[in-house]
Amino acid sequence: MADNGKYIKIPEKYVICILAASAAFVCYLNSLNGDFVHDDLFAIKNNGDVNGRNPLWSLWENDFWGRPMADPRSHKSYRPFTVLSFRINFHLGQGSPYGFHVVNVCLHTLMTILFTYVCQTTLRLPAQCGLISGLIFAVHPIHTEAVSGIVGRADVMASIFFMLSFIAYVRSVEPGWPWFRHAPATRHWVLVILSVSMATVSMLCKEQGIMVLPVCILYDAVVCSRILLNYRSWYKMKPFLLRFIFVSIVGLTLLSFRFWIMRGQLPKFLPQDNPASFSSSFFIRVFTYGFVWFFNVWLLLFPSQLCYDWQIGSIPLVESLMDARNLATVLLAIVLFLLLLKSWREAKSEDSDVAVVPGLLFYTLPIIPASNLLFPVGFVVAERVLYLPSVGFCILVGYGAHLLFERFSHMKKIIFALVVYCLVVMAAKTISQNQVWRTRETLFVSGVRTLPHNAKIHYNYANYLKDTGQLNTAKIHYETAIRLYQDLPSAHNNLGTLLNDTMAAEFHYEAALRINPDHRGALINLGSSLIKRGKRHRGQELIDRVLDLDPENVEAIIVKAWVSMEEGNWTVAGQFFQRALERDPMNSEALYYYGKYWHQRGDLERAVKLYRKAFLTDSRQWLAMVSAGDALKQLGKYHEAEEILSRSLMISRSIQAMDSLGLLYFRLGRVSDSINMYKEIQTLDPDNAQSLLHFAQILGNMGESERAEEVLTEILQKNPQNPDAMVQMSNVLGQQNKHNQALNYLRDAIKITQRENNRNKLEILLFQQASHYKDLKRYDEALQSYNETIKINPMKKEAHLNIGAIFHLQRHYTKAKYHYGIVLKQDPENRLAKENLAKLINIEKKQTQT
């Protein structure tokens, strides 16, 4: 309202833009609290070009995912302006997803305003058509992936600059062109230059943005310049031809640049990404592509079934002419033919309607790069790719609704009610679909529910379950993915990492490598497994092969580091760890294993710092938290250890953390808490031998040797060759003075340890065996075992002390004195050796006196 009390009339076109923008903004408000999900993790959270780990200039050299464009494995998606927007977002919002979602919603709102504005001013569509088209675009559920999924910003930004380029181009033409009988002149070449500049930016946001140039040229040719009416006259066509030549030169230059930045290579995809493209049958490719084109239109018409991934198994190949889906393809072809025929007639008419031509142009041309017509793409259907083509769809639907209002004016209320109903239903679906994109869990659960026959969806859900510690359920979904599609190498690889059976795990790693011989993860996992099984030569070959393929592969470098560490090559291991951290200073796995390196070297404080850095870098790195808890226990910082172990259980209810916490509770005197923790472990994983061993050890220390024996018997029934259980059983039986039974278990453990060639462990077991013989007063056998012990470790003073004591009892005083002397050389203050030696000297004095 103005000062004079009169209302200020807002132009109708602005009211329509505001209504459409408001609908767009309101529909996506509930997406603002969404997390980073699916591709966001790779393109944003873990992308060095976005999170600041890489220098700013690197985003001009790398692809959308942060991999160098020159890398043969690059996706070849060159979108530096989108990545730059992510980087700014990340910096300003300190990595919080909230800011990313706010920007996405604002960009969609801006795009809705631009689209509605173009409908009314640039395309000069009726206001009613512009309003309906704008509202459909604002609330259409097909846009949820592009708006609620953060990486969809590439499509939204490309669309915005696409529209700006189109507006600038049409504005560059002399006004009044609908009534010209010749090609209109170029009013401002600056606007043409601005148009191609916006097209360049659009292409650098996402590849399909370059399609605005043919859209502009064809719109100019068919609608502005009416070449079908004026093609006979050079004079009438000259202004258009000049624009055509200029835009074509720019377009070819941009395509040449795009080809150059890709190093002349197309991205390499797998059959699972787009099965039809890998079919040897021309028939299958053509008819499957045809149905996929229909399916894209169907999703725009009836977006009831939406999913984040339409790959393996979602749309089976069309392998027969009798396939009923061919009727859908034929129907699409007929509709497109009729629309093209109408466009042809309008182009030859002096008084034509201008909705069908731009509707077709805006739908068909932007979708061509994703249609498999020019080159194979890495997906079957991608909803976010339909964001820009939906502009043409909305124009056609809005125009169709406008015609209904005009031709059935007596039914306006019914038509209005139907339009409102459709808009409300679409808005409700959009708001509901936003919730699907809130977290990884909601997204993957929705995918499994929507497309249960899609192997890739089961694989992605299994990855989430694995990351959150739900390992048994993860196994089920990996197995389902493999059952639905056997040639899924990553599913085989990841399933292998979850299997306790080493041979079964290696079977799956081998399967992954049969499908993809260069699968880095499978090479590393199989190599690591073989090394652990003692097949070091072949294992090292596989790891070295990874480094040949990718010298910067941090995972392979880490394996080389811990192998060197296990071999006792501490200097080499340290160099490998430093090399890994130089390449990726925030790699949580490298930090964790480097912490283990210092842990084993005895520098517990340094180990704890690295463990802390590992789990602060990656909050899912609960293993680092457990190891930090163990190191803090060794440092005597029991309450800090308890705090960090309890925090790890909030991330993952892991048996390892529970086991460590159970031992800590016992050490703190909280026996009931310790027992309860082990009871919970037995409920969650009754076959976990390590935790059962610790439980038995606690029971033994509590004096409940019979109960400890029951637990150990249960372990040995399931795994009779478990040497640790044998040793623990011998200790428990020893407490009950059942030394002969204890010796039976200990002998079996020694045989297994000898086969493993573990000298440190063998030394301990031989000493324990000797002690049992000593308690049984079988001194000769005890001496034999003690001597075997000191063959392994000549300076083991406990063995020398006991040998001395036995010789003392057997009255071999000279031999006893010799062994006492060895003990006192190592430990001059050893009380027992000094007392025994004094007794021995007294005995010798008495013997001399007599």
PDB file of C-alpha atoms in Angstrom, residues 466-606:
ATOM      1  CA  LYS A 466      29.059 -52.641   7.331  1.00  0.00           C
ATOM      2  CA  ASP A 467      30.064 -49.074   8.189  1.00  0.00           C
ATOM      3  CA  THR A 468      27.643 -49.009  11.132  1.00  0.00           C
ATOM      4  CA  GLY A 469      28.771 -52.353  12.530  1.00  0.00           C
ATOM      5  CA  GLN A 470      25.674 -54.379  11.512  1.00  0.00           C
ATOM      6  CA  LEU A 471      27.883 -57.042  10.010  1.00  0.00           C
ATOM      7  CA  ASN A 472      25.542 -60.033   9.947  1.00  0.00           C
ATOM      8  CA  THR A 473      22.830 -58.093   8.119  1.00  0.00           C
ATOM      9  CA  ALA A 474      25.484 -56.644   5.804  1.00  0.00           C
ATOM     10  CA  LYS A 475      26.534 -60.180   4.847  1.00  0.00           C
ATOM     11  CA  ILE A 476      22.937 -61.023   3.907  1.00  0.00           C
ATOM     12  CA  HIS A 477      22.651 -58.037   1.568  1.00  0.00           C
ATOM     13  CA  TYR A 478      26.069 -58.635  -0.028  1.00  0.00           C
ATOM     14  CA  GLU A 479      24.997 -62.229  -0.674  1.00  0.00           C
ATOM     15  CA  THR A 480      21.680 -60.994  -2.115  1.00  0.00           C
ATOM     16  CA  ALA A 481      23.526 -58.586  -4.417  1.00  0.00           C
ATOM     17  CA  ILE A 482      25.763 -61.423  -5.659  1.00  0.00           C
ATOM     18  CA  ARG A 483      22.779 -63.725  -6.135  1.00  0.00           C
ATOM     19  CA  LEU A 484      21.020 -61.075  -8.232  1.00  0.00           C
ATOM     20  CA  TYR A 485      24.162 -60.188 -10.192  1.00  0.00           C
ATOM     21  CA  GLN A 486      27.183 -62.469  -9.861  1.00  0.00           C
ATOM     22  CA  ASP A 487      29.599 -60.208 -11.716  1.00  0.00           C
ATOM     23  CA  LEU A 488      29.711 -57.519  -9.037  1.00  0.00           C
ATOM     24  CA  PRO A 489      33.374 -57.437  -7.981  1.00  0.00           C
ATOM     25  CA  SER A 490      33.043 -54.987  -5.106  1.00  0.00           C
ATOM     26  CA  ALA A 491      30.252 -57.045  -3.523  1.00  0.00           C
ATOM     27  CA  HIS A 492      32.516 -60.124  -3.587  1.00  0.00           C
ATOM     28  CA  ASN A 493      35.388 -58.088  -2.169  1.00  0.00           C
ATOM     29  CA  ASN A 494      33.395 -56.480   0.627  1.00  0.00           C
ATOM     30  CA  LEU A 495      31.690 -59.745   1.572  1.00  0.00           C
ATOM     31  CA  GLY A 496      35.135 -61.303   1.859  1.00  0.00           C
ATOM     32  CA  THR A 497      36.161 -58.699   4.424  1.00  0.00           C
ATOM     33  CA  LEU A 498      33.253 -59.748   6.681  1.00  0.00           C
ATOM     34  CA  LEU A 499      33.872 -63.504   6.651  1.00  0.00           C
ATOM     35  CA  ASN A 500      35.648 -65.161   9.552  1.00  0.00           C
ATOM     36  CA  ASP A 501      36.548 -68.127   7.365  1.00  0.00           C
ATOM     37  CA  THR A 502      39.816 -67.118   5.686  1.00  0.00           C
ATOM     38  CA  MET A 503      39.425 -69.557   2.804  1.00  0.00           C
ATOM     39  CA  ALA A 504      35.861 -68.400   2.073  1.00  0.00           C
ATOM     40  CA  ALA A 505      37.029 -64.783   2.160  1.00  0.00           C
ATOM     41  CA  GLU A 506      39.854 -65.522  -0.274  1.00  0.00           C
ATOM     42  CA  PHE A 507      37.351 -67.288  -2.573  1.00  0.00           C
ATOM     43  CA  HIS A 508      35.401 -64.034  -2.857  1.00  0.00           C
ATOM     44  CA  TYR A 509      38.541 -61.940  -3.374  1.00  0.00           C
ATOM     45  CA  GLU A 510      39.538 -64.300  -6.187  1.00  0.00           C
ATOM     46  CA  ALA A 511      36.018 -64.010  -7.651  1.00  0.00           C
ATOM     47  CA  ALA A 512      36.296 -60.223  -7.626  1.00  0.00           C
ATOM     48  CA  LEU A 513      39.639 -60.426  -9.449  1.00  0.00           C
ATOM     49  CA  ARG A 514      38.257 -62.813 -12.061  1.00  0.00           C
ATOM     50  CA  ILE A 515      35.627 -60.191 -12.880  1.00  0.00           C
ATOM     51  CA  ASN A 516      38.012 -57.231 -12.617  1.00  0.00           C
ATOM     52  CA  PRO A 517      41.717 -58.222 -12.523  1.00  0.00           C
ATOM     53  CA  ASP A 518      42.691 -54.666 -11.529  1.00  0.00           C
ATOM     54  CA  HIS A 519      40.272 -54.345  -8.589  1.00  0.00           C
ATOM     55  CA  ARG A 520      42.489 -52.529  -6.062  1.00  0.00           C
ATOM     56  CA  GLY A 521      40.481 -53.507  -3.001  1.00  0.00           C
ATOM     57  CA  ALA A 522      40.445 -57.211  -3.865  1.00  0.00           C
ATOM     58  CA  LEU A 523      44.170 -57.177  -4.690  1.00  0.00           C
ATOM     59  CA  ILE A 524      44.964 -55.544  -1.350  1.00  0.00           C
ATOM     60  CA  ASN A 525      42.629 -57.771   0.680  1.00  0.00           C
ATOM     61  CA  LEU A 526      43.763 -61.000  -0.964  1.00  0.00           C
ATOM     62  CA  GLY A 527      47.401 -59.956  -0.661  1.00  0.00           C
ATOM     63  CA  SER A 528      46.948 -59.121   3.028  1.00  0.00           C
ATOM     64  CA  SER A 529      45.184 -62.425   3.702  1.00  0.00           C
ATOM     65  CA  LEU A 530      47.884 -64.450   1.971  1.00  0.00           C
ATOM     66  CA  ILE A 531      50.604 -62.621   3.896  1.00  0.00           C
ATOM     67  CA  LYS A 532      48.855 -63.385   7.180  1.00  0.00           C
ATOM     68  CA  ARG A 533      48.625 -67.051   6.189  1.00  0.00           C
ATOM     69  CA  GLY A 534      52.360 -67.176   5.591  1.00  0.00           C
ATOM     70  CA  LYS A 535      52.193 -66.994   1.783  1.00  0.00           C
ATOM     71  CA  ARG A 536      54.195 -63.817   1.863  1.00  0.00           C
ATOM     72  CA  HIS A 537      55.702 -64.035  -1.614  1.00  0.00           C
ATOM     73  CA  ARG A 538      52.410 -64.162  -3.503  1.00  0.00           C
ATOM     74  CA  GLY A 539      50.787 -61.704  -1.108  1.00  0.00           C
ATOM     75  CA  GLN A 540      53.580 -59.177  -1.603  1.00  0.00           C
ATOM     76  CA  GLU A 541      53.281 -59.625  -5.374  1.00  0.00           C
ATOM     77  CA  LEU A 542      49.607 -58.611  -5.252  1.00  0.00           C
ATOM     78  CA  ILE A 543      50.349 -55.551  -3.119  1.00  0.00           C
ATOM     79  CA  ASP A 544      53.207 -54.548  -5.430  1.00  0.00           C
ATOM     80  CA  ARG A 545      50.836 -54.926  -8.385  1.00  0.00           C
ATOM     81  CA  VAL A 546      48.516 -52.386  -6.803  1.00  0.00           C
ATOM     82  CA  LEU A 547      51.418 -49.978  -6.397  1.00  0.00           C
ATOM     83  CA  ASP A 548      52.379 -50.551 -10.039  1.00  0.00           C
ATOM     84  CA  LEU A 549      48.828 -49.628 -11.072  1.00  0.00           C
ATOM     85  CA  ASP A 550      48.626 -46.760  -8.603  1.00  0.00           C
ATOM     86  CA  PRO A 551      51.888 -45.704  -6.896  1.00  0.00           C
ATOM     87  CA  GLU A 552      49.938 -43.316  -4.668  1.00  0.00           C
ATOM     88  CA  ASN A 553      47.573 -45.987  -3.328  1.00  0.00           C
ATOM     89  CA  VAL A 554      47.605 -45.312   0.401  1.00  0.00           C
ATOM     90  CA  GLU A 555      45.953 -48.623   1.347  1.00  0.00           C
ATOM     91  CA  ALA A 556      48.679 -50.611  -0.389  1.00  0.00           C
ATOM     92  CA  ILE A 557      51.389 -48.481   1.232  1.00  0.00           C
ATOM     93  CA  ILE A 558      49.794 -49.143   4.639  1.00  0.00           C
ATOM     94  CA  VAL A 559      49.897 -52.899   4.003  1.00  0.00           C
ATOM     95  CA  LYS A 560      53.577 -52.653   3.086  1.00  0.00           C
ATOM     96  CA  ALA A 561      54.093 -50.756   6.338  1.00  0.00           C
ATOM     97  CA  TRP A 562      52.442 -53.265   8.667  1.00  0.00           C
ATOM     98  CA  VAL A 563      54.083 -56.218   6.884  1.00  0.00           C
ATOM     99  CA  SER A 564      57.454 -54.576   7.511  1.00  0.00           C
ATOM    100  CA  MET A 565      56.367 -53.961  11.095  1.00  0.00           C
ATOM    101  CA  GLU A 566      55.469 -57.642  11.615  1.00  0.00           C
ATOM    102  CA  GLU A 567      58.820 -58.660  10.158  1.00  0.00           C
ATOM    103  CA  GLY A 568      60.551 -56.411  12.672  1.00  0.00           C
ATOM    104  CA  ASN A 569      61.788 -53.967  10.014  1.00  0.00           C
ATOM    105  CA  TRP A 570      60.843 -50.969  12.118  1.00  0.00           C
ATOM    106  CA  THR A 571      62.791 -48.419  10.080  1.00  0.00           C
ATOM    107  CA  VAL A 572      61.225 -49.540   6.784  1.00  0.00           C
ATOM    108  CA  ALA A 573      57.773 -49.706   8.373  1.00  0.00           C
ATOM    109  CA  GLY A 574      58.132 -46.163   9.713  1.00  0.00           C
ATOM    110  CA  GLN A 575      59.144 -44.907   6.273  1.00  0.00           C
ATOM    111  CA  PHE A 576      56.084 -46.502   4.675  1.00  0.00           C
ATOM    112  CA  PHE A 577      53.771 -45.001   7.304  1.00  0.00           C
ATOM    113  CA  GLN A 578      55.284 -41.554   6.763  1.00  0.00           C
ATOM    114  CA  ARG A 579      54.900 -41.992   2.999  1.00  0.00           C
ATOM    115  CA  ALA A 580      51.216 -42.881   3.426  1.00  0.00           C
ATOM    116  CA  LEU A 581      50.578 -39.873   5.661  1.00  0.00           C
ATOM    117  CA  GLU A 582      52.430 -37.535   3.305  1.00  0.00           C
ATOM    118  CA  ARG A 583      49.982 -38.529   0.571  1.00  0.00           C
ATOM    119  CA  ASP A 584      46.939 -38.369   2.830  1.00  0.00           C
ATOM    120  CA  PRO A 585      47.640 -36.720   6.204  1.00  0.00           C
ATOM    121  CA  MET A 586      44.077 -37.275   7.375  1.00  0.00           C
ATOM    122  CA  ASN A 587      43.803 -40.932   6.394  1.00  0.00           C
ATOM    123  CA  SER A 588      42.290 -42.515   9.490  1.00  0.00           C
ATOM    124  CA  GLU A 589      43.542 -46.010   8.624  1.00  0.00           C
ATOM    125  CA  ALA A 590      47.128 -44.795   8.198  1.00  0.00           C
ATOM    126  CA  LEU A 591      46.899 -42.894  11.495  1.00  0.00           C
ATOM    127  CA  TYR A 592      45.480 -45.960  13.227  1.00  0.00           C
ATOM    128  CA  TYR A 593      48.172 -48.344  12.012  1.00  0.00           C
ATOM    129  CA  TYR A 594      50.906 -45.796  12.700  1.00  0.00           C
ATOM    130  CA  GLY A 595      49.516 -45.672  16.226  1.00  0.00           C
ATOM    131  CA  LYS A 596      49.821 -49.481  16.382  1.00  0.00           C
ATOM    132  CA  TYR A 597      53.430 -49.079  15.208  1.00  0.00           C
ATOM    133  CA  TRP A 598      54.317 -46.850  18.172  1.00  0.00           C
ATOM    134  CA  HIS A 599      52.158 -48.955  20.483  1.00  0.00           C
ATOM    135  CA  GLN A 600      54.254 -52.017  19.707  1.00  0.00           C
ATOM    136  CA  ARG A 601      57.460 -50.019  20.026  1.00  0.00           C
ATOM    137  CA  GLY A 602      56.413 -49.014  23.541  1.00  0.00           C
ATOM    138  CA  ASP A 603      55.760 -45.309  22.930  1.00  0.00           C
ATOM    139  CA  LEU A 604      52.237 -45.435  24.346  1.00  0.00           C
ATOM    140  CA  GLU A 605      51.748 -41.658  24.634  1.00  0.00           C
ATOM    141  CA  ARG A 606      52.550 -41.152  20.955  1.00  0.00           C
TER     142      ARG A 606
END
